[in-house]
Amino acid sequence: MELTRLTKVTTTLKANALELAILTGHLLLYPSGIASERPDAADPDAAPGTGAGTGRPVVLLHGFVDNRSVFVLLRRALARHGRHPVESFNYSPLTCDLRAAAELLGRHVEEVCARTGRTEVDVVGHSLGGLIARYYVQRLGGDARVRTLVMLGTPHAGTTAVAWAGAHPLIRQMRPGSEVLQELAEPAPGCRTHCVSFWSDLDQVMVPVETARLDHPDLRVHNVQVSGIGHLALPVHPTVAAGICEALDVDEPGAAPEAEPGAASVA
């Protein structure tokens, strides 16, 4: 019993130290991600000779009061895996309605499809970004464009963390029982998007941690539990990045594993 408790404490301390290190690095990179990407800019992480891109474009969507700089390591991992183009979508930090951000995401996806000549994209969303993308897929017809939606630490059932920030409209929309979450709980028959939700047992922003599991009877969902990392590490950790690449390689929604695998330890 004592050994188990000591192991848990040690793992938590390691995860908290990693979160602090990631936060420090992210604060340094944050200014570089304030400006939106130029649509015609070449992907700096693309392998030489990839041309206009291979496979479906990947759109990365950041979380609350964040920007595209959070995905520096993930987009490199995706590029090494052969995914190109990969680009980030910045929504305004002044956004006060998740649904408005979902509409903007829809316009961006249409622009990406028109520019690349593709008919579908994949989307990876961290935290609130995953919820915005899910709203687009479920409520705005985005399932016609999004083949695979990967969500990292997304409060599908609402989170009670950071109670002091409840005055912000977006935070209120992420609370259990909010109007937006009630909309997302409604039937979504025929939704074509394959959903993959990564959740961590040490995510202190998701309260309870199981809120980042997606359970909806009409959605094709693969929940992936990871162990040993916190909220900020989800879009950064190489083990999670490998899992994202694997999820995006699934061409047909029905080909994804239906049973939840055991927790993947990344401590």
mmCIF file of C-alpha atoms in Angstrom:
data_model
loop_
_atom_site.group_PDB
_atom_site.id
_atom_site.type_symbol
_atom_site.label_atom_id
_atom_site.label_comp_id
_atom_site.label_asym_id
_atom_site.label_seq_id
_atom_site.Cartn_x
_atom_site.Cartn_y
_atom_site.Cartn_z
ATOM 1 C CA MET A 1 0.000 0.000 0.000
ATOM 2 C CA GLU A 2 2.779 2.430 0.963
ATOM 3 C CA LEU A 3 4.741 1.576 -2.177
ATOM 4 C CA THR A 4 1.692 2.208 -4.356
ATOM 5 C CA ARG A 5 1.077 5.541 -2.663
ATOM 6 C CA LEU A 6 4.736 6.535 -3.060
ATOM 7 C CA THR A 7 4.664 5.605 -6.745
ATOM 8 C CA LYS A 8 1.541 7.698 -7.275
ATOM 9 C CA VAL A 9 3.066 10.703 -5.518
ATOM 10 C CA THR A 10 6.291 10.386 -7.522
ATOM 11 C CA THR A 11 4.376 10.139 -10.803
ATOM 12 C CA THR A 12 2.284 13.187 -9.917
ATOM 13 C CA LEU A 13 5.365 15.214 -9.006
ATOM 14 C CA LYS A 14 7.017 14.294 -12.307
ATOM 15 C CA ALA A 15 3.893 15.256 -14.212
ATOM 16 C CA ASN A 16 3.648 18.608 -12.399
ATOM 17 C CA ALA A 17 7.324 19.338 -13.072
ATOM 18 C CA LEU A 18 6.777 18.560 -16.758
ATOM 19 C CA GLU A 19 3.711 20.827 -16.843
ATOM 20 C CA LEU A 20 5.749 23.674 -15.364
ATOM 21 C CA ALA A 21 8.551 23.166 -17.880
ATOM 22 C CA ILE A 22 6.079 23.090 -20.774
ATOM 23 C CA LEU A 23 4.314 26.205 -19.488
ATOM 24 C CA THR A 24 7.633 28.058 -19.276
ATOM 25 C CA GLY A 25 8.581 27.076 -22.802
ATOM 26 C CA HIS A 26 5.153 27.906 -24.109
ATOM 27 C CA LEU A 27 5.222 31.380 -22.599
ATOM 28 C CA LEU A 28 8.466 32.004 -24.461
ATOM 29 C CA LEU A 29 6.984 30.765 -27.743
ATOM 30 C CA TYR A 30 3.580 32.399 -27.310
ATOM 31 C CA PRO A 31 4.457 35.704 -29.090
ATOM 32 C CA SER A 32 5.524 33.771 -32.196
ATOM 33 C CA GLY A 33 2.048 32.277 -32.515
ATOM 34 C CA ILE A 34 -0.073 35.407 -32.141
ATOM 35 C CA ALA A 35 -0.179 36.196 -35.850
ATOM 36 C CA SER A 36 -2.164 33.784 -38.001
ATOM 37 C CA GLU A 37 -0.340 31.677 -40.567
ATOM 38 C CA ARG A 38 -0.213 32.943 -44.127
ATOM 39 C CA PRO A 39 -2.306 30.553 -46.235
ATOM 40 C CA ASP A 40 0.281 30.562 -48.995
ATOM 41 C CA ALA A 41 3.241 29.986 -46.688
ATOM 42 C CA ALA A 42 5.186 26.771 -47.187
ATOM 43 C CA ASP A 43 5.064 24.380 -44.258
ATOM 44 C CA PRO A 44 8.471 24.838 -42.556
ATOM 45 C CA ASP A 45 8.385 21.302 -41.189
ATOM 46 C CA ALA A 46 7.430 19.543 -44.416
ATOM 47 C CA ALA A 47 9.937 17.076 -45.783
ATOM 48 C CA PRO A 48 11.687 18.131 -49.014
ATOM 49 C CA GLY A 49 9.892 17.051 -52.159
ATOM 50 C CA THR A 50 6.426 16.757 -50.608
ATOM 51 C CA GLY A 51 5.053 19.256 -53.140
ATOM 52 C CA ALA A 52 1.437 20.274 -52.628
ATOM 53 C CA GLY A 53 1.016 17.751 -49.868
ATOM 54 C CA THR A 54 0.195 14.107 -49.307
ATOM 55 C CA GLY A 55 -2.911 12.715 -47.681
ATOM 56 C CA ARG A 56 -5.602 14.864 -46.107
ATOM 57 C CA PRO A 57 -4.653 18.317 -44.797
ATOM 58 C CA VAL A 58 -4.414 18.485 -41.003
ATOM 59 C CA VAL A 59 -5.870 21.507 -39.199
ATOM 60 C CA LEU A 60 -4.668 22.150 -35.628
ATOM 61 C CA LEU A 61 -6.933 24.027 -33.210
ATOM 62 C CA HIS A 62 -5.613 25.448 -29.932
ATOM 63 C CA GLY A 63 -7.324 25.774 -26.563
ATOM 64 C CA PHE A 64 -8.587 28.642 -24.403
ATOM 65 C CA VAL A 65 -6.459 31.866 -24.480
ATOM 66 C CA ASP A 66 -3.802 29.985 -26.427
ATOM 67 C CA ASN A 67 -2.512 30.133 -30.002
ATOM 68 C CA ARG A 68 -0.846 28.024 -32.666
ATOM 69 C CA SER A 69 2.534 28.056 -30.909
ATOM 70 C CA VAL A 70 1.330 25.188 -28.699
ATOM 71 C CA PHE A 71 1.607 22.858 -31.713
ATOM 72 C CA VAL A 72 5.253 23.451 -32.671
ATOM 73 C CA LEU A 73 6.352 19.938 -31.680
ATOM 74 C CA LEU A 74 3.197 18.174 -32.838
ATOM 75 C CA ARG A 75 3.298 19.607 -36.336
ATOM 76 C CA ARG A 76 6.915 18.498 -36.651
ATOM 77 C CA ALA A 77 5.906 14.996 -35.597
ATOM 78 C CA LEU A 78 3.092 14.986 -38.145
ATOM 79 C CA ALA A 79 5.426 16.215 -40.882
ATOM 80 C CA ARG A 80 7.986 13.504 -40.075
ATOM 81 C CA HIS A 81 5.147 11.012 -40.304
ATOM 82 C CA GLY A 82 4.478 12.221 -43.842
ATOM 83 C CA ARG A 83 1.410 14.343 -43.156
ATOM 84 C CA HIS A 84 1.369 17.518 -45.226
ATOM 85 C CA PRO A 85 0.031 20.140 -45.353
ATOM 86 C CA VAL A 86 -0.317 20.787 -41.634
ATOM 87 C CA GLU A 87 -1.557 24.192 -40.542
ATOM 88 C CA SER A 88 -2.976 25.861 -37.460
ATOM 89 C CA PHE A 89 -6.116 27.913 -37.102
ATOM 90 C CA ASN A 90 -6.041 30.791 -34.628
ATOM 91 C CA TYR A 91 -9.373 31.991 -33.301
ATOM 92 C CA SER A 92 -9.452 35.280 -31.410
ATOM 93 C CA PRO A 93 -8.716 35.268 -27.642
ATOM 94 C CA LEU A 94 -11.630 37.711 -27.425
ATOM 95 C CA THR A 95 -14.067 35.061 -28.676
ATOM 96 C CA CYS A 96 -16.988 34.776 -26.255
ATOM 97 C CA ASP A 97 -19.047 32.057 -27.927
ATOM 98 C CA LEU A 98 -17.819 28.583 -28.795
ATOM 99 C CA ARG A 99 -20.409 28.376 -31.572
ATOM 100 C CA ALA A 100 -19.030 31.480 -33.279
ATOM 101 C CA ALA A 101 -15.549 29.942 -33.224
ATOM 102 C CA ALA A 102 -17.001 26.747 -34.738
ATOM 103 C CA GLU A 103 -18.473 28.754 -37.606
ATOM 104 C CA LEU A 104 -15.089 30.382 -38.247
ATOM 105 C CA LEU A 105 -13.451 26.966 -38.203
ATOM 106 C CA GLY A 106 -15.944 25.833 -40.832
ATOM 107 C CA ARG A 107 -15.026 28.730 -43.094
ATOM 108 C CA HIS A 108 -11.352 27.963 -42.621
ATOM 109 C CA VAL A 109 -11.845 24.292 -43.494
ATOM 110 C CA GLU A 110 -13.687 25.291 -46.674
ATOM 111 C CA GLU A 111 -10.810 27.596 -47.577
ATOM 112 C CA VAL A 112 -8.262 24.819 -46.957
ATOM 113 C CA CYS A 113 -10.215 22.416 -49.161
ATOM 114 C CA ALA A 114 -10.508 24.990 -51.947
ATOM 115 C CA ARG A 115 -6.819 25.856 -51.752
ATOM 116 C CA THR A 116 -5.510 22.291 -51.629
ATOM 117 C CA GLY A 117 -8.048 20.656 -53.927
ATOM 118 C CA ARG A 118 -8.962 18.150 -51.202
ATOM 119 C CA THR A 119 -12.525 17.315 -50.199
ATOM 120 C CA GLU A 120 -11.737 16.298 -46.601
ATOM 121 C CA VAL A 121 -9.424 17.304 -43.773
ATOM 122 C CA ASP A 122 -8.406 15.919 -40.404
ATOM 123 C CA VAL A 123 -8.635 18.121 -37.311
ATOM 124 C CA VAL A 124 -6.679 17.944 -34.047
ATOM 125 C CA GLY A 125 -8.037 20.092 -31.214
ATOM 126 C CA HIS A 126 -6.562 20.666 -27.769
ATOM 127 C CA SER A 127 -8.893 21.317 -24.828
ATOM 128 C CA LEU A 128 -11.480 23.935 -25.863
ATOM 129 C CA GLY A 129 -10.257 23.542 -29.454
ATOM 130 C CA GLY A 130 -11.526 19.971 -29.441
ATOM 131 C CA LEU A 131 -14.944 21.113 -28.244
ATOM 132 C CA ILE A 132 -15.116 23.805 -30.942
ATOM 133 C CA ALA A 133 -14.243 21.247 -33.614
ATOM 134 C CA ARG A 134 -16.774 18.792 -32.232
ATOM 135 C CA TYR A 135 -19.499 21.446 -32.403
ATOM 136 C CA TYR A 136 -18.575 22.106 -36.026
ATOM 137 C CA VAL A 137 -18.753 18.398 -36.835
ATOM 138 C CA GLN A 138 -21.965 17.636 -34.939
ATOM 139 C CA ARG A 139 -24.000 20.808 -35.284
ATOM 140 C CA LEU A 140 -22.786 22.641 -38.400
ATOM 141 C CA GLY A 141 -22.428 19.831 -40.906
ATOM 142 C CA GLY A 142 -18.672 19.572 -40.535
ATOM 143 C CA ASP A 143 -18.811 15.790 -40.711
ATOM 144 C CA ALA A 144 -18.981 16.212 -44.498
ATOM 145 C CA ARG A 145 -15.481 17.715 -44.424
ATOM 146 C CA VAL A 146 -13.735 16.224 -41.373
ATOM 147 C CA ARG A 147 -12.708 12.586 -41.789
ATOM 148 C CA THR A 148 -10.999 12.234 -38.394
ATOM 149 C CA LEU A 149 -11.302 14.514 -35.362
ATOM 150 C CA VAL A 150 -8.706 14.018 -32.624
ATOM 151 C CA MET A 151 -9.386 15.739 -29.302
ATOM 152 C CA LEU A 152 -6.815 16.169 -26.539
ATOM 153 C CA GLY A 153 -8.016 16.845 -22.996
ATOM 154 C CA THR A 154 -11.418 18.124 -24.147
ATOM 155 C CA PRO A 155 -14.196 18.649 -21.544
ATOM 156 C CA HIS A 156 -16.942 16.672 -23.289
ATOM 157 C CA ALA A 157 -19.077 16.476 -20.152
ATOM 158 C CA GLY A 158 -17.870 19.791 -18.709
ATOM 159 C CA THR A 159 -15.148 20.634 -16.205
ATOM 160 C CA THR A 160 -15.446 22.278 -12.790
ATOM 161 C CA ALA A 161 -11.795 23.399 -12.711
ATOM 162 C CA VAL A 162 -10.701 27.051 -12.377
ATOM 163 C CA ALA A 163 -13.891 28.165 -10.650
ATOM 164 C CA TRP A 164 -12.510 31.702 -10.379
ATOM 165 C CA ALA A 165 -12.608 32.052 -14.177
ATOM 166 C CA GLY A 166 -16.323 31.302 -14.419
ATOM 167 C CA ALA A 167 -17.113 34.888 -15.371
ATOM 168 C CA HIS A 168 -15.755 34.307 -18.873
ATOM 169 C CA PRO A 169 -18.484 33.147 -21.311
ATOM 170 C CA LEU A 170 -16.286 30.421 -22.827
ATOM 171 C CA ILE A 171 -15.520 28.998 -19.389
ATOM 172 C CA ARG A 172 -19.232 28.930 -18.603
ATOM 173 C CA GLN A 173 -19.853 27.043 -21.835
ATOM 174 C CA MET A 174 -17.379 24.406 -20.654
ATOM 175 C CA ARG A 175 -19.220 23.897 -17.356
ATOM 176 C CA PRO A 176 -21.307 20.746 -16.839
ATOM 177 C CA GLY A 177 -24.872 21.262 -18.023
ATOM 178 C CA SER A 178 -24.154 24.335 -20.162
ATOM 179 C CA GLU A 179 -26.410 25.045 -23.120
ATOM 180 C CA VAL A 180 -23.633 24.172 -25.562
ATOM 181 C CA LEU A 181 -22.913 20.841 -23.892
ATOM 182 C CA GLN A 182 -26.621 20.064 -23.886
ATOM 183 C CA GLU A 183 -26.659 20.698 -27.653
ATOM 184 C CA LEU A 184 -23.724 18.342 -28.114
ATOM 185 C CA ALA A 185 -25.505 15.668 -26.072
ATOM 186 C CA GLU A 186 -28.438 15.703 -28.493
ATOM 187 C CA PRO A 187 -28.780 12.985 -31.160
ATOM 188 C CA ALA A 188 -26.349 13.168 -34.077
ATOM 189 C CA PRO A 189 -27.551 10.392 -36.395
ATOM 190 C CA GLY A 190 -25.413 9.648 -39.417
ATOM 191 C CA CYS A 191 -22.389 11.631 -38.243
ATOM 192 C CA ARG A 192 -19.576 10.500 -40.554
ATOM 193 C CA THR A 193 -16.550 11.788 -38.637
ATOM 194 C CA HIS A 194 -14.339 9.337 -36.770
ATOM 195 C CA CYS A 195 -13.706 10.799 -33.289
ATOM 196 C CA VAL A 196 -10.666 9.993 -31.162
ATOM 197 C CA SER A 197 -10.432 11.442 -27.652
ATOM 198 C CA PHE A 198 -7.220 11.338 -25.608
ATOM 199 C CA TRP A 199 -7.656 11.763 -21.853
ATOM 200 C CA SER A 200 -5.138 11.620 -19.023
ATOM 201 C CA ASP A 201 -5.530 10.424 -15.460
ATOM 202 C CA LEU A 202 -3.354 13.343 -14.277
ATOM 203 C CA ASP A 203 -5.127 16.138 -16.156
ATOM 204 C CA GLN A 204 -5.829 18.768 -13.497
ATOM 205 C CA VAL A 205 -7.793 20.993 -15.874
ATOM 206 C CA MET A 206 -10.341 18.261 -16.550
ATOM 207 C CA VAL A 207 -12.342 17.816 -13.324
ATOM 208 C CA PRO A 208 -13.181 15.004 -13.131
ATOM 209 C CA VAL A 209 -10.556 13.572 -15.490
ATOM 210 C CA GLU A 210 -13.141 11.265 -17.083
ATOM 211 C CA THR A 211 -14.908 14.295 -18.557
ATOM 212 C CA ALA A 212 -12.358 14.122 -21.393
ATOM 213 C CA ARG A 213 -13.811 10.762 -22.433
ATOM 214 C CA LEU A 214 -16.344 11.108 -25.220
ATOM 215 C CA ASP A 215 -19.436 8.953 -24.832
ATOM 216 C CA HIS A 216 -22.195 9.580 -27.357
ATOM 217 C CA PRO A 217 -24.426 6.851 -28.826
ATOM 218 C CA ASP A 218 -24.423 8.329 -32.339
ATOM 219 C CA LEU A 219 -20.700 9.013 -32.698
ATOM 220 C CA ARG A 220 -17.933 6.675 -33.828
ATOM 221 C CA VAL A 221 -15.581 7.184 -30.898
ATOM 222 C CA HIS A 222 -12.256 5.738 -29.835
ATOM 223 C CA ASN A 223 -11.245 6.881 -26.335
ATOM 224 C CA VAL A 224 -7.534 6.642 -25.525
ATOM 225 C CA GLN A 225 -6.358 6.906 -21.931
ATOM 226 C CA VAL A 226 -2.800 8.013 -21.239
ATOM 227 C CA SER A 227 -1.151 7.961 -17.854
ATOM 228 C CA GLY A 228 1.554 10.072 -16.293
ATOM 229 C CA ILE A 229 1.134 13.490 -17.954
ATOM 230 C CA GLY A 230 -0.965 16.586 -17.402
ATOM 231 C CA HIS A 231 -3.094 18.853 -19.558
ATOM 232 C CA LEU A 232 -0.379 20.954 -21.177
ATOM 233 C CA ALA A 233 1.680 17.901 -22.113
ATOM 234 C CA LEU A 234 -1.016 16.334 -24.293
ATOM 235 C CA PRO A 235 -0.161 18.278 -27.494
ATOM 236 C CA VAL A 236 3.565 18.050 -26.746
ATOM 237 C CA HIS A 237 4.425 14.550 -25.551
ATOM 238 C CA PRO A 238 5.955 12.236 -28.211
ATOM 239 C CA THR A 239 3.891 9.228 -27.100
ATOM 240 C CA VAL A 240 0.658 11.162 -27.622
ATOM 241 C CA ALA A 241 1.967 12.485 -30.952
ATOM 242 C CA ALA A 242 2.588 8.891 -32.073
ATOM 243 C CA GLY A 243 -0.969 8.010 -31.065
ATOM 244 C CA ILE A 244 -2.330 10.952 -33.045
ATOM 245 C CA CYS A 245 -0.391 9.887 -36.145
ATOM 246 C CA GLU A 246 -1.788 6.371 -35.775
ATOM 247 C CA ALA A 247 -5.342 7.713 -35.413
ATOM 248 C CA LEU A 248 -4.998 9.859 -38.529
ATOM 249 C CA ASP A 249 -3.758 6.872 -40.526
ATOM 250 C CA VAL A 250 -7.131 5.156 -40.159
ATOM 251 C CA ASP A 251 -8.855 5.662 -43.519
ATOM 252 C CA GLU A 252 -12.256 4.273 -42.603
ATOM 253 C CA PRO A 253 -14.056 5.130 -39.344
ATOM 254 C CA GLY A 254 -15.197 1.541 -38.858
ATOM 255 C CA ALA A 255 -11.600 0.327 -38.951
ATOM 256 C CA ALA A 256 -10.740 1.919 -35.609
ATOM 257 C CA PRO A 257 -10.635 -0.323 -32.524
ATOM 258 C CA GLU A 258 -13.959 -0.263 -30.764
ATOM 259 C CA ALA A 259 -12.811 -1.462 -27.389
ATOM 260 C CA GLU A 260 -10.904 0.930 -25.179
ATOM 261 C CA PRO A 261 -7.264 -0.117 -24.820
ATOM 262 C CA GLY A 262 -5.398 -0.175 -21.561
ATOM 263 C CA ALA A 263 -3.831 3.056 -20.366
ATOM 264 C CA ALA A 264 -0.663 4.015 -22.195
ATOM 265 C CA SER A 265 1.908 5.063 -19.618
ATOM 266 C CA VAL A 266 4.054 8.004 -20.676
ATOM 267 C CA ALA A 267 5.609 8.761 -17.315
#
